[in-house]
Coordinates of C-alpha atoms and ligand atoms in Angstrom, one line a residue:
M12 CA 0.0 0.0 0.0
E13 CA 2.0 2.9 -1.3
K14 CA 1.0 5.7 0.9
K15 CA 0.0 3.6 3.9
I16 CA 0.8 5.6 6.9
D17 CA 2.1 3.6 9.9
E18 CA -0.5 4.7 12.4
S19 CA 2.0 4.3 15.2
I20 CA 4.2 7.0 14.0
Q21 CA 2.4 9.4 11.8
G22 CA -0.5 11.7 11.9
S23 CA -1.3 14.5 9.6
A24 CA -2.9 17.8 10.0
L25 CA -5.2 18.6 7.1
N26 CA -6.0 21.9 5.6
T27 CA -8.4 23.4 3.1
T28 CA -10.0 26.7 2.5
N29 CA -13.7 27.1 2.6
N30 CA -16.0 30.0 3.0
A31 CA -17.0 29.9 6.6
K32 CA -20.6 30.7 7.3
N33 CA -20.3 30.4 11.0
G34 CA -16.7 31.4 11.1
R35 CA -15.7 28.4 13.2
K36 CA -12.5 26.6 12.5
L37 CA -12.0 22.8 12.2
Y38 CA -8.7 21.1 12.8
I39 CA -8.7 17.4 11.8
E40 CA -5.9 14.9 12.4
S41 CA -5.9 11.5 10.8
Y42 CA -4.2 8.2 11.8
G43 CA -4.1 4.8 10.3
C44 CA -5.0 3.5 6.8
Q45 CA -5.7 5.4 3.6
M46 CA -9.4 4.9 4.2
N47 CA -9.2 7.1 7.3
F48 CA -7.5 9.9 5.3
S49 CA -10.2 9.5 2.7
D50 CA -12.9 9.6 5.4
S51 CA -11.5 12.8 6.8
E52 CA -12.0 14.4 3.4
I53 CA -15.7 13.3 3.6
V54 CA -16.0 14.7 7.2
A55 CA -14.4 18.0 6.0
S56 CA -17.0 18.2 3.2
I57 CA -19.9 17.5 5.5
L58 CA -18.7 20.2 8.0
A59 CA -17.9 22.7 5.2
K60 CA -21.6 22.8 4.5
E61 CA -22.1 23.7 8.2
G62 CA -19.7 26.6 7.8
F63 CA -16.6 25.1 9.3
N64 CA -13.4 26.4 7.7
T65 CA -10.5 23.9 8.0
T66 CA -7.3 25.1 9.6
K67 CA -3.8 23.6 9.9
E68 CA -3.2 25.5 13.1
L69 CA -4.3 23.6 16.2
N70 CA -4.2 26.8 18.2
E71 CA -6.9 28.4 16.0
A72 CA -9.3 25.5 16.2
D73 CA -12.8 25.7 17.7
L74 CA -13.4 22.0 16.9
V75 CA -10.6 19.4 17.1
L76 CA -11.3 16.1 15.4
V77 CA -9.1 13.1 15.6
N78 CA -9.7 10.2 13.1
T79 CA -8.4 7.2 14.9
C80 CA -7.0 3.7 14.2
S81 CA -7.5 0.6 16.3
I82 CA -5.5 -1.9 14.2
R83 CA -2.7 -2.3 16.8
E84 CA -2.4 -1.3 20.4
K85 CA 0.3 1.1 19.6
A86 CA -1.9 3.0 17.2
E87 CA -4.5 3.5 20.0
Q88 CA -1.8 4.6 22.4
T89 CA -0.6 7.3 19.9
V90 CA -4.1 8.7 19.9
R91 CA -4.4 8.7 23.7
N92 CA -1.1 10.6 23.8
R93 CA -2.5 13.2 21.4
L94 CA -5.6 13.6 23.6
V95 CA -3.3 14.6 26.5
H96 CA -2.0 17.3 24.3
F97 CA -5.5 18.4 23.3
N98 CA -6.5 18.5 27.0
A99 CA -3.8 21.1 27.6
L100 CA -5.3 23.1 24.8
K101 CA -8.7 22.9 26.3
K102 CA -7.5 24.2 29.6
Q103 CA -6.3 27.3 27.8
N104 CA -9.5 27.7 25.9
P105 CA -12.5 25.9 27.4
N106 CA -14.6 26.7 24.3
V107 CA -12.7 24.2 22.2
K108 CA -14.5 20.9 21.6
V109 CA -12.8 17.6 20.9
G110 CA -14.3 14.8 18.9
V111 CA -13.0 11.3 18.3
L112 CA -13.8 9.7 14.9
G113 CA -13.0 6.3 13.3
C114 CA -12.2 2.9 14.5
M115 CA -11.4 3.7 18.2
A116 CA -14.6 5.6 18.4
E117 CA -16.5 2.5 17.1
R118 CA -14.5 0.1 19.3
L119 CA -14.8 2.0 22.6
K120 CA -18.2 3.7 22.0
S121 CA -19.4 5.8 24.9
K122 CA -16.8 4.1 27.1
F123 CA -14.5 6.7 25.5
L124 CA -16.2 9.5 27.3
E125 CA -15.5 7.8 30.6
E126 CA -11.9 6.9 29.8
E127 CA -10.9 10.2 28.2
K128 CA -12.7 12.9 30.1
I129 CA -11.8 15.6 27.6
V130 CA -13.7 14.1 24.7
D131 CA -17.0 15.8 23.9
M132 CA -18.1 13.7 20.9
V133 CA -17.6 10.1 19.7
V134 CA -18.5 9.3 16.1
G135 CA -18.1 5.9 14.3
P136 CA -17.1 5.5 10.7
D137 CA -20.7 5.2 9.4
A138 CA -22.2 8.1 11.3
Y139 CA -20.4 11.1 9.7
K140 CA -23.6 12.4 8.1
D141 CA -25.0 12.9 11.6
L142 CA -22.1 15.3 12.5
P143 CA -24.3 18.4 12.1
N144 CA -26.7 17.1 14.8
L145 CA -24.0 15.9 17.0
I146 CA -22.2 19.2 16.9
Q147 CA -25.5 20.9 17.9
E148 CA -25.7 18.6 20.9
I149 CA -22.2 19.5 22.1
D150 CA -22.9 23.2 21.4
E151 CA -25.7 22.9 23.8
G152 CA -23.4 21.4 26.4
R153 CA -24.2 17.7 26.1
N154 CA -21.8 14.9 25.1
A155 CA -22.7 13.3 21.8
V156 CA -22.2 9.8 20.6
N157 CA -23.2 8.0 17.3
V158 CA -21.6 4.7 16.6
I159 CA -24.3 3.0 14.6
L160 CA -22.9 0.9 11.8
S161 CA -24.8 1.0 8.5
K162 CA -25.8 -1.5 5.9
E163 CA -25.9 1.1 3.2
E164 CA -23.7 4.1 3.9
T165 CA -21.0 4.5 1.3
Y166 CA -20.9 8.4 1.3
G167 CA -21.2 8.0 -2.5
D168 CA -23.2 11.3 -2.5
V169 CA -20.6 13.3 -0.6
A170 CA -18.0 15.0 -2.7
P171 CA -14.8 14.9 -0.6
V172 CA -13.0 18.1 0.1
R173 CA -9.4 17.3 -0.9
L174 CA -7.3 18.0 2.1
N175 CA -3.5 18.6 2.1
S176 CA -3.7 17.6 -1.6
N177 CA -0.7 17.6 -4.0
G178 CA -3.3 18.2 -6.7
V179 CA -2.0 15.1 -8.6
T180 CA -3.0 12.0 -6.7
A181 CA -6.3 11.2 -4.9
F182 CA -8.1 8.4 -3.2
V183 CA -11.5 7.3 -4.2
S184 CA -13.3 4.9 -1.9
I185 CA -15.2 2.1 -3.5
T186 CA -16.2 -0.3 -0.7
R187 CA -16.7 0.0 3.1
G188 CA -16.4 -2.6 5.8
C189 CA -15.0 -6.1 5.6
D190 CA -16.7 -9.5 5.8
N191 CA -13.5 -11.6 5.9
M192 CA -13.1 -11.9 9.6
C193 CA -9.4 -12.6 9.8
T194 CA -9.1 -13.7 13.4
F195 CA -6.5 -11.1 14.4
C196 CA -8.3 -8.1 12.8
V197 CA -10.5 -5.5 14.5
V198 CA -11.7 -3.9 11.2
P199 CA -14.8 -6.0 10.7
F200 CA -15.9 -4.9 14.2
T201 CA -15.1 -1.2 13.8
R202 CA -16.1 -0.8 10.1
G203 CA -19.0 -3.2 9.9
R204 CA -20.2 -5.4 7.0
E205 CA -19.0 -5.0 3.6
R206 CA -20.9 -2.8 1.1
S207 CA -20.0 -1.4 -2.3
R208 CA -20.5 2.1 -3.7
D209 CA -22.5 2.8 -6.8
P210 CA -20.2 2.7 -9.9
Q211 CA -21.9 5.7 -11.3
S212 CA -20.9 7.9 -8.3
I213 CA -17.4 6.4 -8.5
L214 CA -17.2 7.4 -12.2
E215 CA -18.5 10.9 -11.4
E216 CA -15.9 11.4 -8.8
V217 CA -13.1 10.1 -11.1
N218 CA -14.2 12.3 -14.0
E219 CA -14.4 15.3 -11.6
L220 CA -10.9 14.6 -10.4
W221 CA -9.6 14.5 -13.9
K222 CA -11.3 17.8 -14.7
K223 CA -9.6 19.3 -11.7
G224 CA -6.2 18.2 -13.0
F225 CA -5.6 15.1 -11.0
K226 CA -3.4 12.5 -12.8
E227 CA -3.6 9.4 -10.6
I228 CA -6.3 7.9 -8.4
T229 CA -6.2 5.0 -6.0
L230 CA -9.5 3.0 -5.6
L231 CA -9.8 2.2 -1.9
G232 CA -11.4 -0.6 0.0
Q233 CA -10.4 -3.1 2.8
N234 CA -10.7 -5.8 0.2
V235 CA -11.2 -4.3 -3.3
D236 CA -11.4 -7.6 -5.1
S237 CA -14.6 -8.2 -3.2
Y238 CA -16.3 -5.2 -4.8
L239 CA -19.9 -6.1 -5.9
W240 CA -22.6 -3.6 -6.9
Y241 CA -26.0 -4.9 -7.6
G242 CA -28.1 -1.8 -6.8
G243 CA -27.1 -1.4 -3.2
G244 CA -27.0 -3.6 -0.1
L245 CA -24.6 -5.7 1.7
K246 CA -22.2 -8.1 -0.1
K247 CA -23.5 -11.0 2.0
D248 CA -27.1 -10.4 0.8
F249 CA -26.2 -10.8 -2.9
E250 CA -27.6 -14.3 -3.0
K251 CA -31.0 -12.8 -2.1
A252 CA -30.9 -10.3 -5.0
T253 CA -33.4 -10.4 -7.8
D254 CA -32.5 -11.7 -11.3
M255 CA -32.7 -8.2 -12.5
Q256 CA -30.2 -7.0 -9.8
K257 CA -27.9 -9.9 -10.6
A258 CA -28.0 -9.0 -14.3
I259 CA -26.7 -5.5 -13.7
A260 CA -24.1 -6.5 -11.1
V261 CA -20.6 -5.0 -11.4
N262 CA -17.7 -6.8 -9.9
F263 CA -14.2 -5.4 -9.3
S264 CA -12.7 -6.2 -12.7
G265 CA -15.9 -4.7 -14.3
L266 CA -15.4 -1.5 -12.2
L267 CA -11.7 -1.3 -13.1
D268 CA -12.5 -1.6 -16.7
M269 CA -15.1 1.1 -16.5
V270 CA -12.8 3.5 -14.7
A271 CA -9.9 2.8 -17.0
K272 CA -12.0 3.4 -20.1
A273 CA -13.6 6.5 -18.7
Q274 CA -10.3 8.3 -18.3
P275 CA -7.7 6.6 -20.4
K276 CA -4.9 9.1 -19.4
L277 CA -5.5 8.9 -15.7
R278 CA -3.3 6.5 -13.8
I279 CA -5.3 4.0 -11.8
R280 CA -4.2 2.1 -8.7
F281 CA -6.1 0.2 -6.1
S282 CA -5.7 -1.1 -2.6
T283 CA -6.0 -3.5 -0.9
S284 CA -6.2 -6.8 -2.7
N285 CA -6.9 -10.0 -0.9
P286 CA -5.4 -13.3 -2.2
Q287 CA -8.6 -15.3 -1.5
D288 CA -10.8 -12.9 -3.5
M289 CA -8.4 -11.8 -6.3
T290 CA -9.6 -13.4 -9.5
L291 CA -7.8 -13.8 -12.8
D292 CA -10.1 -11.4 -14.6
V293 CA -8.7 -8.6 -12.3
I294 CA -5.2 -9.3 -13.5
E295 CA -6.4 -9.6 -17.1
T296 CA -8.1 -6.2 -16.9
M297 CA -4.9 -4.7 -15.6
A298 CA -3.0 -6.2 -18.6
K299 CA -5.7 -4.8 -20.9
H300 CA -5.3 -1.1 -19.9
K301 CA -2.1 0.8 -20.1
N302 CA -3.3 3.3 -17.5
I303 CA -3.8 0.7 -14.7
C304 CA -0.5 0.6 -12.8
N305 CA 1.6 -2.5 -12.6
Y306 CA 1.4 -2.8 -8.9
I307 CA -0.5 -5.1 -6.5
H308 CA -0.5 -4.9 -2.7
L309 CA -1.2 -8.5 -1.8
P310 CA -1.0 -9.0 2.0
V311 CA -0.3 -12.6 3.0
Q312 CA 0.4 -12.3 6.8
S313 CA 2.2 -15.6 7.1
G314 CA 3.8 -18.3 4.9
S315 CA 2.6 -21.2 7.1
N316 CA -0.5 -23.1 6.2
R317 CA -1.3 -23.8 9.8
I318 CA -1.0 -20.2 10.8
L319 CA -3.0 -19.0 7.7
K320 CA -5.8 -21.3 8.8
A321 CA -5.6 -20.1 12.4
M322 CA -5.8 -16.5 11.0
N323 CA -8.9 -17.5 8.9
R324 CA -7.1 -16.4 5.8
L325 CA -9.1 -18.5 3.4
H326 CA -6.2 -19.7 1.1
T327 CA -3.2 -21.9 1.4
R328 CA 0.5 -21.1 0.7
E329 CA 0.2 -23.2 -2.5
E330 CA -2.8 -21.2 -3.7
Y331 CA -1.0 -18.0 -3.0
F332 CA 2.0 -19.2 -5.0
E333 CA -0.4 -20.1 -7.9
L334 CA -1.8 -16.5 -7.8
I335 CA 1.7 -15.1 -7.8
A336 CA 2.6 -17.3 -10.8
N337 CA -0.5 -16.0 -12.6
I338 CA 0.4 -12.4 -11.9
R339 CA 3.9 -13.0 -13.2
R340 CA 2.6 -14.7 -16.3
I341 CA 0.0 -12.1 -17.2
L342 CA 1.9 -9.0 -15.9
P343 CA 5.6 -9.8 -16.0
D344 CA 6.5 -6.2 -14.9
C345 CA 4.1 -6.1 -12.0
A346 CA 5.4 -5.1 -8.6
I347 CA 4.0 -6.9 -5.6
S348 CA 4.1 -5.9 -2.0
Q349 CA 3.1 -7.6 1.3
D350 CA 1.8 -7.2 4.8
M351 CA 3.2 -9.7 7.3
I352 CA 2.5 -10.4 10.9
A353 CA 5.2 -11.9 13.1
G354 CA 4.4 -13.9 16.2
F355 CA 0.7 -14.8 15.7
P356 CA -0.4 -17.0 18.6
T357 CA 1.1 -20.5 18.5
E358 CA 3.6 -19.5 15.7
T359 CA 6.6 -21.8 15.9
E360 CA 10.1 -21.4 14.6
E361 CA 9.1 -23.7 11.7
D362 CA 6.1 -21.5 10.9
H363 CA 8.3 -18.5 10.9
Q364 CA 10.8 -20.2 8.5
D365 CA 7.8 -20.9 6.2
T366 CA 7.2 -17.1 6.2
L367 CA 10.8 -16.4 5.2
S368 CA 10.7 -19.1 2.5
L369 CA 7.5 -17.7 1.1
M370 CA 9.2 -14.3 0.9
E371 CA 12.2 -15.9 -0.8
Y372 CA 9.8 -17.3 -3.4
V373 CA 8.0 -14.1 -4.1
K374 CA 10.8 -11.6 -3.5
Y375 CA 8.4 -8.7 -2.8
D376 CA 9.2 -5.2 -4.0
F377 CA 8.3 -3.9 -0.6
G378 CA 6.3 -4.7 2.5
F379 CA 4.6 -3.5 5.7
M380 CA 5.6 -5.8 8.6
F381 CA 4.2 -5.9 12.1
A382 CA 4.5 -7.8 15.3
Y383 CA 1.2 -9.4 16.3
S384 CA -0.8 -7.2 18.6
E385 CA -3.8 -8.8 20.4
R386 CA -7.0 -6.8 19.8
P387 CA -9.9 -7.2 22.3
G388 CA -13.0 -8.8 20.9
T389 CA -11.3 -10.5 17.9
M390 CA -11.5 -14.3 17.5
A391 CA -7.8 -14.7 18.1
A392 CA -8.1 -12.7 21.4
R393 CA -11.0 -14.8 22.5
K394 CA -9.7 -18.3 21.6
L395 CA -5.9 -18.1 21.5
E396 CA -3.3 -17.2 24.0
D397 CA -0.9 -14.4 22.9
D398 CA 1.9 -16.9 23.6
V399 CA 4.8 -15.9 21.5
P400 CA 7.2 -14.0 23.9
K401 CA 7.8 -10.3 23.0
D402 CA 11.5 -10.7 22.3
V403 CA 10.8 -13.7 20.0
K404 CA 8.2 -11.7 18.1
K405 CA 10.6 -8.8 17.8
R406 CA 13.4 -11.0 16.6
R407 CA 11.2 -12.7 14.0
L408 CA 10.0 -9.3 12.9
Q409 CA 13.5 -8.1 12.5
E410 CA 14.4 -11.2 10.4
I411 CA 11.4 -10.5 8.1
I412 CA 12.3 -6.8 7.8
A413 CA 16.0 -7.6 7.0
L414 CA 15.0 -10.1 4.3
Q415 CA 12.5 -7.7 2.8
Q416 CA 15.2 -5.1 2.6
E417 CA 17.4 -7.5 0.7
H418 CA 14.6 -8.2 -1.7
S419 CA 13.7 -4.5 -2.1
L420 CA 17.2 -3.8 -3.2
L421 CA 17.2 -6.7 -5.6
R422 CA 14.0 -5.3 -7.0
T423 CA 15.1 -1.7 -7.3
Q424 CA 18.3 -2.8 -9.0
Q425 CA 16.2 -4.4 -11.7
H426 CA 15.1 -0.9 -12.8
L427 CA 18.7 0.2 -13.4
G428 CA 19.3 1.4 -17.0
K429 CA 15.6 1.4 -17.9
I430 CA 13.6 4.3 -19.0
E431 CA 10.4 4.6 -17.0
E432 CA 7.4 6.9 -17.0
V433 CA 7.2 8.9 -13.8
L434 CA 4.4 11.0 -12.5
I435 CA 5.8 14.0 -10.6
E436 CA 4.1 14.4 -7.2
G437 CA 6.3 17.1 -5.6
T438 CA 9.7 18.2 -4.5
S439 CA 12.0 15.6 -3.2
K440 CA 12.2 15.6 0.6
K441 CA 16.0 15.5 0.5
S442 CA 16.7 18.1 -2.2
D443 CA 14.9 21.2 -3.4
A444 CA 16.6 20.7 -6.8
H445 CA 14.9 17.4 -7.4
W446 CA 11.5 16.1 -8.1
M447 CA 9.9 13.1 -6.5
G448 CA 7.5 10.9 -8.4
R449 CA 6.5 7.3 -8.9
N450 CA 6.8 4.8 -11.7
S451 CA 4.0 2.4 -12.6
Q452 CA 5.3 -0.1 -10.1
N453 CA 4.9 2.5 -7.3
T454 CA 8.6 2.8 -6.7
V455 CA 9.7 6.3 -5.7
V456 CA 11.9 8.0 -8.4
V457 CA 14.0 11.1 -7.7
F458 CA 15.5 13.2 -10.5
P459 CA 16.8 16.8 -11.3
K460 CA 13.9 19.2 -11.8
A461 CA 14.9 20.8 -15.1
H462 CA 11.9 22.5 -16.7
Y463 CA 9.3 19.9 -15.6
K464 CA 6.5 20.6 -13.2
V465 CA 4.3 18.8 -10.7
G466 CA 1.7 16.7 -12.4
D467 CA 3.9 16.0 -15.5
F468 CA 4.5 12.5 -16.8
V469 CA 8.2 12.3 -17.5
N470 CA 10.4 9.6 -19.0
V471 CA 13.2 9.0 -16.6
K472 CA 16.4 7.0 -17.2
I473 CA 17.2 5.1 -14.0
N474 CA 20.9 5.4 -13.1
D475 CA 21.2 4.5 -9.5
C476 CA 19.1 3.1 -6.6
T477 CA 18.8 2.4 -2.9
S478 CA 16.5 -0.3 -1.6
A479 CA 13.6 2.2 -1.5
T480 CA 14.3 4.8 -4.1
L481 CA 15.3 5.1 -7.8
L482 CA 17.6 7.9 -8.9
G483 CA 17.6 9.1 -12.5
E484 CA 17.4 11.8 -15.1
A485 CA 14.6 13.0 -17.3
I486 CA 15.4 12.2 -20.9
D487 CA 12.2 13.2 -22.7
Y488 CA 9.0 15.0 -22.3
S489 CA 5.8 13.1 -22.9
D490 CA 2.9 15.4 -23.2
N491 CA 0.2 14.4 -20.8
N492 CA -2.7 16.6 -22.2
Ligands
SAH523 N1 -7.6 -5.2 4.2 C1 -6.9 -4.1 5.0 C2 -6.1 -4.6 6.0 C3 -6.2 -3.7 7.1 S1 -5.1 -3.9 8.3 C4 -6.2 -3.1 4.1 O1 -6.9 -2.4 3.4 O2 -5.0 -2.9 4.2 C5 -3.5 -3.7 7.6 C6 -2.5 -4.7 8.0 O3 -2.3 -4.5 9.4 C7 -2.9 -6.1 7.9 O4 -2.8 -6.6 6.6 C8 -2.1 -6.8 8.9 O5 -0.8 -7.2 8.3 C9 -1.9 -5.8 9.9 N2 -2.7 -6.1 11.1 C10 -4.0 -6.2 11.3 N3 -4.3 -6.6 12.5 C11 -3.2 -6.8 13.2 C12 -2.9 -7.2 14.5 N4 -3.9 -7.5 15.4 N5 -1.6 -7.2 14.9 C13 -0.6 -6.9 14.0 N6 -0.8 -6.5 12.7 C14 -2.1 -6.5 12.3
F3S524 FE1 -8.9 -7.2 8.4 FE2 -8.7 -9.4 7.0 FE3 -10.6 -7.6 6.4 S1 -7.0 -8.1 7.6 S2 -9.7 -5.7 7.0 S3 -10.5 -8.8 8.3 S4 -9.4 -8.8 4.9

């Protein structure tokens, strides 16, 4: 997941300029997955209509919202630490209100108000349209809570306010919730059952982004391969749909095809894919369209069949290899990345070796690797003892990370000498004289600025690399109009 933010270390203050009717200022901070960052743009849009002007300055804020993540314990701790900071702010200015959004809000519900006395409002991921009412409640001096999960809400009718945008890349959410019930994962509890967004509203958003000058979009969902639109409703109720509904159904490859055709010059990415749901037609659709990027984020979590089963990942190591082989056959230049969990309950040294050998087989381009963190309420927490000692988890994680680094370098080296199309996203963090962009495979490319500008597609000759970055020089200008 290219821009996945490690919720334990990063938050981001978001900013936009709206005409304030009520003159109040909203400061919103987001943690966790891309979906949360995308949701904050929906929240900003809903509150802009209420006259809230978004600010980057915490000190100016009348309303402070924190969009939270529950995926690991550390992510929750990060948010609690931020709340201490907001408390200090409230002491200076008692009129400031603090709201908690997202997965922690959903997980802890009104318990949050008891645990964190400074919080005025708790709003779950499906309740953002209720924000105007909830804000009225807190304005009148009452605490406000709405954590009702929905069967239908996709926010398809809310045009997100692009926050902190580079004007080039944007997220477009296509599904909400997850039905997979991986035993370690809190998401099905915090984000509810899986539902898909109307393809027409997705296309409208995509077309609008193109009109505004965006050059790349990422279709977002917990499990995009599971996308299924049949006129609304939960994925699990598809069986009960009418013949008519079934006839108009659109699956993920169908949606990809529609989006790619609608804007043939727009780069298209998607995240996250799930091995058990990714079908060949998705890979074939990727091969059919030049504008769909050659990159698949394909979390596997473990290389051991026994652990995959205990995790309720509904595929085997062998089936995963088969999928990888199909990707390599149909899309030889496709980059693949992973998510891995070290130290799931009962994981033995042999299971861990299976993970390392799976990595050796695939040689991922990059990865996101975590030590197992027990989440209250999940099946793993209820049925399995968190029995891998901390130091063992840590050592296994380090081994996984070290191996990934080797493979990442091997992969970046394969780009040396090639000429690759790069979309410029902004100035390199390390040098004002260089641009930073990405190639189709999602690898970061840095090169001297010359006369190019943000949003240009540029052909770059790759001359050098680290394990994470390609370095090159622009050799040509390909017009992107
Ligand atoms: N389908 C989702 C997955 C969300 S969670 C997506 O869109 O990315 C992201 C990653 O966090 C998972 O793939 C998994 O590797 C990791 N993760 C989830 N629960 C975890 C836990 N309890 N402990 C450690 N890592 C976890
Ligand atoms: Fe979590 Fe598994 Fe869904 S990791 S988000 S339950 S696919």
